[in-house]
CSV table of C-alpha atoms and ligand atoms in Angstrom, one decimal:
chain,number,residue,atom,x,y,z
A,1,MET,CA,0.1,0.0,-0.1
A,2,SER,CA,1.8,3.3,-1.2
A,3,THR,CA,-0.6,6.0,0.0
A,4,SER,CA,-1.6,6.6,3.7
A,5,ALA,CA,-5.0,8.1,2.8
A,6,LEU,CA,-7.5,5.2,2.0
A,7,ILE,CA,-10.9,5.5,0.3
A,8,PRO,CA,-13.3,2.7,1.6
A,9,GLU,CA,-15.4,0.9,-0.8
A,10,SER,CA,-18.8,2.1,0.1
A,11,LYS,CA,-21.4,-0.1,1.6
A,12,LEU,CA,-24.0,2.1,0.3
A,13,PRO,CA,-22.4,3.5,-3.0
A,14,ALA,CA,-25.7,4.8,-4.5
A,15,LEU,CA,-26.6,7.1,-1.5
A,16,GLY,CA,-26.0,10.8,-1.3
A,17,THR,CA,-27.1,13.6,1.0
A,18,THR,CA,-31.0,13.2,1.8
A,19,ILE,CA,-33.3,15.3,-0.2
A,20,PHE,CA,-34.3,17.1,3.2
A,21,THR,CA,-30.8,18.2,3.9
A,22,GLN,CA,-30.4,19.2,0.1
A,23,MET,CA,-33.7,21.3,0.0
A,24,SER,CA,-33.3,23.0,3.3
A,25,ALA,CA,-29.9,24.3,2.6
A,26,LEU,CA,-31.3,25.3,-0.9
A,27,ALA,CA,-34.0,27.2,0.8
A,28,GLN,CA,-31.7,28.9,3.2
A,29,GLN,CA,-29.5,29.8,0.2
A,30,HIS,CA,-32.3,31.5,-1.7
A,31,GLN,CA,-34.1,32.7,1.4
A,32,ALA,CA,-37.0,30.8,0.2
A,33,ILE,CA,-39.9,29.9,2.6
A,34,ASN,CA,-39.2,26.3,3.7
A,35,LEU,CA,-41.9,23.9,3.3
A,36,SER,CA,-39.6,21.1,2.1
A,37,GLN,CA,-38.0,19.3,5.1
A,38,GLY,CA,-40.8,18.3,7.5
A,39,PHE,CA,-40.5,20.3,10.7
A,40,PRO,CA,-42.5,23.2,12.6
A,41,ASP,CA,-41.5,26.6,12.3
A,42,PHE,CA,-43.1,27.1,15.9
A,43,ASP,CA,-41.9,26.1,19.1
A,44,GLY,CA,-43.3,23.0,21.3
A,45,PRO,CA,-45.4,23.6,24.6
A,46,ASP,CA,-43.8,25.9,27.2
A,47,TYR,CA,-44.5,23.2,30.0
A,48,LEU,CA,-42.1,20.7,28.3
A,49,LYS,CA,-39.3,23.3,27.9
A,50,GLU,CA,-39.9,24.2,31.6
A,51,ARG,CA,-39.6,20.5,32.7
A,52,LEU,CA,-36.7,20.0,30.6
A,53,ALA,CA,-34.7,22.8,32.4
A,54,TRP,CA,-36.0,21.8,35.7
A,55,HIS,CA,-34.6,18.1,35.3
A,56,VAL,CA,-31.3,19.6,34.1
A,57,ALA,CA,-31.2,21.9,37.2
A,58,GLN,CA,-32.1,18.9,39.6
A,59,GLY,CA,-29.2,16.8,38.2
A,60,ALA,CA,-30.7,14.3,36.0
A,61,ASN,CA,-27.8,14.5,33.8
A,62,GLN,CA,-26.3,11.0,33.9
A,63,TYR,CA,-27.2,8.0,31.9
A,64,ALA,CA,-30.8,7.0,31.6
A,65,PRO,CA,-31.7,3.1,32.0
A,66,MET,CA,-30.9,1.5,28.5
A,67,THR,CA,-34.5,0.9,27.8
A,68,GLY,CA,-36.0,4.3,28.6
A,69,VAL,CA,-36.7,5.9,32.3
A,70,ALA,CA,-39.6,4.2,33.7
A,71,PRO,CA,-41.8,7.1,34.1
A,72,LEU,CA,-41.8,7.9,30.2
A,73,ARG,CA,-42.2,4.1,29.5
A,74,GLU,CA,-45.2,4.0,31.8
A,75,ALA,CA,-46.8,6.9,30.3
A,76,ILE,CA,-46.2,5.3,27.0
A,77,ALA,CA,-48.0,2.2,28.1
A,78,GLU,CA,-50.9,4.2,29.5
A,79,LYS,CA,-51.3,6.4,26.4
A,80,THR,CA,-51.1,3.2,24.0
A,81,ALA,CA,-54.1,1.8,26.4
A,82,LEU,CA,-56.0,4.9,26.0
A,83,LEU,CA,-55.6,5.2,22.1
A,84,TYR,CA,-55.8,1.5,21.0
A,85,GLY,CA,-57.3,-0.4,23.7
A,86,TRP,CA,-54.5,-2.5,24.7
A,87,GLN,CA,-51.7,-2.0,27.2
A,88,PRO,CA,-48.2,-3.0,26.7
A,89,ASP,CA,-46.2,-4.1,29.4
A,90,ALA,CA,-44.0,-1.0,30.2
A,91,ASN,CA,-40.9,-2.9,31.3
A,92,SER,CA,-40.6,-5.5,28.4
A,93,GLU,CA,-42.4,-4.1,25.6
A,94,VAL,CA,-41.7,-0.5,25.5
A,95,THR,CA,-38.4,1.0,24.6
A,96,VAL,CA,-37.5,4.5,24.2
A,97,THR,CA,-35.3,5.4,21.2
A,98,ALA,CA,-33.0,8.3,19.8
A,99,GLY,CA,-36.2,9.3,17.4
A,100,ALA,CA,-38.1,7.1,15.4
A,101,THR,CA,-35.2,6.7,13.2
A,102,GLU,CA,-33.3,4.7,15.7
A,103,ALA,CA,-36.0,2.6,16.2
A,104,LEU,CA,-36.7,1.9,12.9
A,105,PHE,CA,-32.9,1.2,12.1
A,106,ALA,CA,-32.7,-1.1,15.4
A,107,ALA,CA,-35.7,-2.8,14.2
A,108,ILE,CA,-34.5,-3.5,10.8
A,109,SER,CA,-30.9,-4.7,11.9
A,110,ALA,CA,-32.4,-6.8,14.5
A,111,LEU,CA,-34.7,-8.7,12.2
A,112,VAL,CA,-33.2,-8.8,8.7
A,113,ARG,CA,-30.7,-11.5,8.0
A,114,PRO,CA,-28.5,-11.5,4.9
A,115,GLY,CA,-30.7,-12.8,2.0
A,116,ASP,CA,-33.9,-12.0,4.0
A,117,GLU,CA,-36.5,-10.1,1.5
A,118,VAL,CA,-38.2,-7.1,3.2
A,119,ILE,CA,-41.5,-5.5,1.4
A,120,CYS,CA,-42.2,-1.9,1.5
A,121,PHE,CA,-44.6,0.5,-0.3
A,122,ASP,CA,-43.4,3.3,-2.6
A,123,PRO,CA,-43.0,6.0,-2.2
A,124,SER,CA,-41.4,5.2,1.0
A,125,TYR,CA,-39.6,7.2,3.4
A,126,ASP,CA,-36.0,7.3,2.9
A,127,SER,CA,-34.4,5.7,5.9
A,128,TYR,CA,-35.9,2.2,5.4
A,129,ALA,CA,-33.9,1.3,2.4
A,130,PRO,CA,-30.4,1.9,3.6
A,131,ALA,CA,-31.1,-0.2,6.8
A,132,VAL,CA,-32.3,-2.9,4.9
A,133,THR,CA,-29.3,-2.9,2.7
A,134,LEU,CA,-26.6,-2.8,5.5
A,135,ALA,CA,-28.6,-5.7,7.2
A,136,GLY,CA,-28.0,-7.8,4.2
A,137,GLY,CA,-31.5,-7.8,2.7
A,138,THR,CA,-33.4,-7.0,-0.4
A,139,LEU,CA,-36.1,-4.9,-0.5
A,140,LYS,CA,-39.1,-5.6,-2.5
A,141,ARG,CA,-41.1,-2.3,-3.4
A,142,ILE,CA,-44.7,-2.3,-4.2
A,143,ALA,CA,-45.2,0.8,-6.2
A,144,LEU,CA,-48.4,2.7,-5.2
A,145,GLN,CA,-50.1,5.1,-7.5
A,146,PRO,CA,-51.7,8.4,-6.8
A,147,PRO,CA,-54.1,10.0,-6.1
A,148,ALA,CA,-55.3,7.1,-3.7
A,149,PHE,CA,-51.9,5.3,-3.2
A,150,SER,CA,-53.9,2.1,-2.5
A,151,VAL,CA,-52.5,-1.3,-2.0
A,152,ASP,CA,-53.5,-4.3,-4.5
A,153,TRP,CA,-53.5,-7.1,-2.0
A,154,ARG,CA,-53.3,-9.6,-4.7
A,155,GLN,CA,-50.3,-7.9,-6.0
A,156,PHE,CA,-48.7,-8.1,-2.4
A,157,ALA,CA,-49.5,-11.9,-2.0
A,158,GLY,CA,-47.7,-12.5,-5.3
A,159,LEU,CA,-44.5,-10.9,-3.9
A,160,LEU,CA,-44.4,-13.1,-0.7
A,161,SER,CA,-41.4,-15.8,-0.7
A,162,PRO,CA,-40.2,-18.1,1.8
A,163,ARG,CA,-37.4,-15.4,2.3
A,164,THR,CA,-40.0,-12.6,3.1
A,165,ARG,CA,-39.0,-11.6,6.6
A,166,LEU,CA,-40.5,-8.3,7.3
A,167,VAL,CA,-43.1,-5.8,6.0
A,168,ILE,CA,-42.6,-2.2,6.6
A,169,VAL,CA,-46.0,-0.2,6.8
A,170,ASN,CA,-46.2,3.7,7.2
A,171,THR,CA,-49.5,4.9,8.2
A,172,PRO,CA,-50.4,7.9,8.2
A,173,HIS,CA,-48.1,8.1,5.2
A,174,ASN,CA,-45.1,10.4,4.5
A,175,PRO,CA,-45.0,11.5,1.8
A,176,SER,CA,-48.4,10.6,0.3
A,177,ALA,CA,-50.3,12.1,3.1
A,178,THR,CA,-52.9,8.9,2.9
A,179,ALA,CA,-54.0,6.8,5.8
A,180,TRP,CA,-54.7,3.1,6.1
A,181,GLN,CA,-57.9,1.9,7.6
A,182,ALA,CA,-58.4,-0.9,9.9
A,183,GLU,CA,-59.6,-3.0,6.8
A,184,ASP,CA,-56.0,-2.3,5.3
A,185,LEU,CA,-54.4,-3.9,8.3
A,186,GLN,CA,-56.8,-6.9,8.4
A,187,GLN,CA,-55.8,-7.6,4.6
A,188,LEU,CA,-52.4,-7.2,5.9
A,189,TRP,CA,-52.9,-9.9,8.5
A,190,GLN,CA,-54.7,-12.3,6.3
A,191,ALA,CA,-51.9,-12.1,3.8
A,192,ILE,CA,-49.1,-12.8,6.2
A,193,ALA,CA,-50.9,-14.9,9.0
A,194,GLU,CA,-49.5,-18.2,7.7
A,195,HIS,CA,-45.9,-17.0,7.4
A,196,GLU,CA,-43.2,-16.2,9.7
A,197,ILE,CA,-43.2,-12.6,8.8
A,198,TYR,CA,-43.0,-9.6,11.0
A,199,VAL,CA,-44.3,-6.2,10.5
A,200,LEU,CA,-42.5,-2.8,11.3
A,201,SER,CA,-45.1,0.0,11.6
A,202,ASP,CA,-43.8,3.6,11.3
A,203,GLU,CA,-46.6,5.3,12.9
A,204,VAL,CA,-45.0,8.6,13.7
A,205,TYR,CA,-47.9,10.7,12.5
A,206,GLU,CA,-50.4,8.6,15.0
A,207,HIS,CA,-51.7,11.9,16.3
A,208,ILE,CA,-51.9,13.8,13.1
A,209,CYS,CA,-54.5,11.8,11.3
A,210,PHE,CA,-57.7,13.2,9.6
A,211,ALA,CA,-59.2,9.9,8.4
A,212,ARG,CA,-62.6,9.0,9.0
A,213,GLY,CA,-61.9,6.0,11.0
A,214,GLY,CA,-59.0,7.8,13.0
A,215,HIS,CA,-55.7,6.2,13.0
A,216,ALA,CA,-55.3,2.5,12.3
A,217,SER,CA,-52.7,1.3,14.6
A,218,VAL,CA,-51.2,-2.2,14.5
A,219,LEU,CA,-51.3,-2.0,18.0
A,220,ALA,CA,-55.2,-2.1,17.9
A,221,HIS,CA,-55.1,-5.2,15.9
A,222,PRO,CA,-55.0,-8.3,18.4
A,223,GLN,CA,-53.0,-10.5,15.9
A,224,LEU,CA,-50.8,-8.0,13.9
A,225,ARG,CA,-49.5,-6.6,17.6
A,226,GLN,CA,-48.3,-10.0,18.4
A,227,ARG,CA,-45.6,-9.5,15.7
A,228,ALA,CA,-45.2,-6.1,15.0
A,229,ILE,CA,-42.9,-3.4,16.0
A,230,ALA,CA,-44.8,-0.1,16.2
A,231,VAL,CA,-42.5,2.9,16.0
A,232,SER,CA,-43.5,6.6,16.9
A,233,SER,CA,-42.0,10.0,17.8
A,234,PHE,CA,-42.3,12.8,20.2
A,235,GLY,CA,-40.8,15.1,17.5
A,236,LYS,CA,-43.9,15.1,15.7
A,237,THR,CA,-46.2,14.9,18.7
A,238,PHE,CA,-44.7,17.8,20.4
A,239,HIS,CA,-43.4,19.9,17.9
A,240,MET,CA,-39.8,19.1,18.8
A,241,THR,CA,-38.1,17.4,15.9
A,242,GLY,CA,-34.8,18.5,17.3
A,243,TRP,CA,-35.2,16.7,20.7
A,244,LYS,CA,-35.0,13.3,18.6
A,245,VAL,CA,-36.8,11.3,21.0
A,246,GLY,CA,-39.1,8.5,19.8
A,247,TYR,CA,-40.1,4.9,20.7
A,248,CYS,CA,-41.1,1.4,20.0
A,249,VAL,CA,-43.8,-1.1,21.2
A,250,ALA,CA,-43.4,-4.5,20.4
A,251,PRO,CA,-43.8,-8.1,22.3
A,252,THR,CA,-41.3,-9.1,24.7
A,253,ALA,CA,-39.5,-11.6,22.2
A,254,LEU,CA,-39.2,-8.9,19.6
A,255,SER,CA,-38.5,-6.1,21.9
A,256,ALA,CA,-35.5,-8.0,23.5
A,257,GLU,CA,-34.0,-8.5,20.0
A,258,VAL,CA,-34.6,-4.7,19.1
A,259,ARG,CA,-32.9,-3.7,22.7
A,260,LYS,CA,-29.8,-5.8,21.7
A,261,VAL,CA,-29.2,-3.5,18.8
A,262,HIS,CA,-30.3,-0.3,20.6
A,263,GLN,CA,-27.9,-1.2,23.6
A,264,TYR,CA,-25.1,-1.0,21.3
A,265,LEU,CA,-26.3,1.8,18.9
A,266,THR,CA,-27.1,4.6,21.4
A,267,PHE,CA,-27.2,2.6,24.7
A,268,ALA,CA,-29.8,5.1,26.2
A,269,VAL,CA,-31.6,8.2,25.0
A,270,ASN,CA,-31.0,11.8,26.9
A,271,THR,CA,-32.1,11.6,30.4
A,272,PRO,CA,-33.6,15.1,31.1
A,273,ALA,CA,-35.7,14.9,27.8
A,274,GLN,CA,-37.1,11.6,28.8
A,275,LEU,CA,-38.1,12.9,32.3
A,276,ALA,CA,-39.5,15.9,30.7
A,277,LEU,CA,-41.6,13.9,28.2
A,278,ALA,CA,-42.8,11.8,30.9
A,279,ASP,CA,-44.3,15.0,32.7
A,280,MET,CA,-45.7,16.3,29.7
A,281,LEU,CA,-47.7,13.2,28.8
A,282,ARG,CA,-49.1,13.0,32.4
A,283,ALA,CA,-49.9,16.7,32.9
A,284,GLU,CA,-51.0,17.6,29.6
A,285,PRO,CA,-52.7,14.6,27.5
A,286,GLN,CA,-55.0,17.5,25.8
A,287,HIS,CA,-51.9,18.6,23.9
A,288,TRP,CA,-51.8,15.3,21.8
A,289,GLN,CA,-55.6,14.9,22.1
A,290,ARG,CA,-55.9,18.3,20.3
A,291,LEU,CA,-53.4,17.8,17.7
A,292,PRO,CA,-55.6,16.4,15.2
A,293,ALA,CA,-57.8,19.7,15.2
A,294,PHE,CA,-54.6,21.6,15.5
A,295,TYR,CA,-53.4,20.6,12.3
A,296,ARG,CA,-56.6,20.0,10.4
A,297,ALA,CA,-57.2,23.9,10.7
A,298,LYS,CA,-53.7,24.5,9.2
A,299,ARG,CA,-54.3,21.9,6.3
A,300,ASP,CA,-57.6,23.7,5.7
A,301,ARG,CA,-56.1,27.4,5.8
A,302,PHE,CA,-53.5,26.2,3.5
A,303,VAL,CA,-55.7,24.3,1.0
A,304,GLN,CA,-58.1,27.4,1.0
A,305,ALA,CA,-55.1,29.8,0.4
A,306,LEU,CA,-54.1,27.8,-2.5
A,307,ALA,CA,-57.8,27.4,-4.0
A,308,ASN,CA,-56.9,30.1,-6.7
A,309,SER,CA,-53.4,28.8,-7.5
A,310,ARG,CA,-52.8,26.5,-10.7
A,311,LEU,CA,-51.6,23.5,-8.3
A,312,GLU,CA,-54.0,20.8,-8.0
A,313,ILE,CA,-54.2,19.8,-4.3
A,314,LEU,CA,-54.7,16.0,-3.6
A,315,PRO,CA,-56.7,14.9,-0.4
A,316,CYS,CA,-54.7,14.9,2.8
A,317,GLU,CA,-55.6,12.2,5.3
A,318,GLY,CA,-52.7,12.7,7.8
A,319,THR,CA,-49.1,13.8,8.4
A,320,TYR,CA,-48.3,17.6,8.0
A,321,PHE,CA,-47.7,17.3,4.4
A,322,LEU,CA,-49.9,18.2,1.3
A,323,LEU,CA,-49.3,16.9,-2.3
A,324,ALA,CA,-49.6,19.3,-4.9
A,325,ASP,CA,-49.7,18.4,-8.7
A,326,TYR,CA,-48.0,21.1,-10.7
A,327,GLY,CA,-48.8,19.8,-14.1
A,328,ALA,CA,-50.5,22.9,-15.2
A,329,ILE,CA,-47.6,25.1,-14.3
A,330,SER,CA,-44.6,23.2,-15.8
A,331,ASP,CA,-43.2,20.3,-17.9
A,332,LEU,CA,-40.2,19.9,-15.6
A,333,ASP,CA,-39.5,16.7,-13.8
A,334,ASP,CA,-40.1,16.8,-10.1
A,335,VAL,CA,-36.5,17.4,-9.0
A,336,ALA,CA,-36.0,20.2,-11.4
A,337,PHE,CA,-39.4,21.5,-10.5
A,338,CYS,CA,-38.4,21.9,-6.8
A,339,ARG,CA,-35.1,23.3,-7.5
A,340,TRP,CA,-36.9,26.0,-9.8
A,341,LEU,CA,-39.6,26.8,-7.2
A,342,THR,CA,-37.0,27.4,-4.6
A,343,GLU,CA,-35.0,29.5,-6.9
A,344,HIS,CA,-37.5,31.6,-8.6
A,345,ALA,CA,-40.6,31.3,-6.9
A,346,GLY,CA,-39.3,31.4,-3.2
A,347,VAL,CA,-41.0,28.2,-1.9
A,348,ALA,CA,-38.9,24.9,-1.1
A,349,ALA,CA,-40.9,21.5,-1.6
A,350,ILE,CA,-39.9,18.2,-2.0
A,351,PRO,CA,-40.3,15.9,-5.2
A,352,LEU,CA,-42.0,12.8,-4.8
A,353,SER,CA,-39.9,10.8,-7.2
A,354,VAL,CA,-37.1,10.6,-4.9
A,355,PHE,CA,-39.0,8.2,-2.5
A,356,CYS,CA,-39.5,5.8,-5.3
A,357,ALA,CA,-37.2,3.0,-7.0
A,358,ASP,CA,-39.1,2.8,-10.1
A,359,PRO,CA,-39.7,5.8,-12.3
A,360,PHE,CA,-42.3,7.9,-10.9
A,361,PRO,CA,-43.5,10.2,-13.7
A,362,HIS,CA,-46.0,12.2,-11.9
A,363,LYS,CA,-45.7,15.8,-11.3
A,364,LEU,CA,-46.4,15.9,-7.7
A,365,ILE,CA,-44.4,17.9,-4.9
A,366,ARG,CA,-44.7,17.8,-1.1
A,367,LEU,CA,-45.4,20.9,0.8
A,368,CYS,CA,-45.1,21.1,4.7
A,369,PHE,CA,-47.7,22.8,6.5
A,370,ALA,CA,-46.4,22.5,10.0
A,371,LYS,CA,-45.8,26.1,9.8
A,372,GLN,CA,-47.3,29.5,11.3
A,373,ASP,CA,-50.2,30.8,9.5
A,374,ASP,CA,-48.4,33.9,8.4
A,375,THR,CA,-45.8,31.5,6.8
A,376,LEU,CA,-48.6,29.4,5.0
A,377,ASP,CA,-50.1,32.6,4.0
A,378,ALA,CA,-47.1,34.1,2.4
A,379,ALA,CA,-46.2,30.6,0.9
A,380,ALA,CA,-49.7,30.3,-0.6
A,381,GLU,CA,-49.4,34.0,-2.1
A,382,ARG,CA,-46.2,33.1,-4.0
A,383,LEU,CA,-47.5,29.9,-5.2
A,384,CYS,CA,-50.9,31.5,-6.5
A,385,ARG,CA,-48.6,34.0,-8.5
A,386,LEU,CA,-47.3,30.8,-10.6
B,1,PMP,N1,-40.7,8.2,9.9
B,1,PMP,C1,-41.4,8.9,9.2
B,1,PMP,C2,-42.2,8.5,8.1
B,1,PMP,C3,-41.0,10.4,9.3
B,1,PMP,O1,-41.7,11.3,8.6
B,1,PMP,C4,-39.9,10.8,10.2
B,1,PMP,C5,-39.5,12.2,10.3
B,1,PMP,N2,-40.2,13.0,9.6
B,1,PMP,C6,-39.3,9.5,10.7
B,1,PMP,C7,-39.6,8.4,10.6
B,1,PMP,C8,-38.0,9.9,11.6
B,1,PMP,O2,-38.7,10.6,13.0
B,1,PMP,P1,-37.6,11.1,14.0
B,1,PMP,O3,-37.2,12.6,13.7
B,1,PMP,O4,-38.3,11.0,15.3
B,1,PMP,O5,-36.2,10.2,14.0
B,2,LIG,N1,-38.9,13.3,8.3
B,2,LIG,C1,-38.6,14.4,7.7
B,2,LIG,C2,-39.4,14.7,6.5
B,2,LIG,O1,-40.1,13.9,5.9
B,2,LIG,C3,-37.3,14.8,7.6
B,2,LIG,C4,-36.5,14.3,8.7
B,2,LIG,C5,-34.7,14.3,8.3
B,2,LIG,O2,-34.3,15.3,7.6
B,2,LIG,N2,-34.2,13.2,8.5
B,2,LIG,O3,-39.4,15.8,6.0
């Protein structure tokens, strides 16, 4: 070896910087209104911030237990019972993680073995595929089509093989803003019941669901929850994406495997934030109970403000994202259009095709409406000029 600087052969050669980082940087560069990366431009509850400061001042600054502080795991278990009619065991079935991202990665690493197949639905959130690749698995993607993005369960059944190990579900769905109903979960159950297949259910938008039947959680399905890992995030629920605290709920045997990875990925999540979140869940349950109404009002305001634009807005059943078809405005592909929109119209958005493996020829962009009303109004005014 003649040079001292080595360049490793990449384990993820096709991967670049995430679209969220790229678009937020472009928005900043052009001082555009940033409706790309999904985060609120308003702060979380004062009580939560006060409790964080209080716990820091009290000296809760050393390692938390590996699985999460007990009061937070207990509060999560109780919230789960309230919402989904079944209470997980706080000690053995609830694990606090560094955001939902860590829970997803730990679950995939724990379950997927080299050669295993994992099914997901495109468009799919960007963190799933790299985790599957690093675990040595193969991703089988089912391409869903706008506007409904509904699953053809016959196609799904046709994709199952003896190697299928895991199905990754996400409802309410980022980026399509659609939500599954209980019947969808039942279809999933019927398809996998006879096989040793696990379910990873990304439910980070569980409290931002406007669908008729409310949020359909795997935790409310008596059979599915026995082989599912349900993932959620306090970043979404309390408007604090930067705190990076999430959790997963899974049966004891599955949780034990996830914890083996979590133990060496992060070991534990920051202590004062966990204690503050436990206080918040107990003291102000109305915060998450009112979240659907809070975000519904923002969605409706933004949709109304865009009524006179040439964008065609798709129905939004959940998440804080809105899909818009810009076909009447431009022939550019979605990635080029998002760049153009940021640079020339002063609004940053996310193209849909980056969440798909197959070509996605639709002219759809994702707009984040987790913003102050003034921000939404200003963005809508710019978009109406197109
Ligand atoms: N899953 C989905 C579908 C998401 O949209 C996000 C973040 N926006 C995450 C997971 C990651 O959540 P966290 O920030 O808690 O890691
Ligand atoms: N989940 C956020 C989104 O969909 C982005 C999170 C991130 O930047 N990694 O916009």
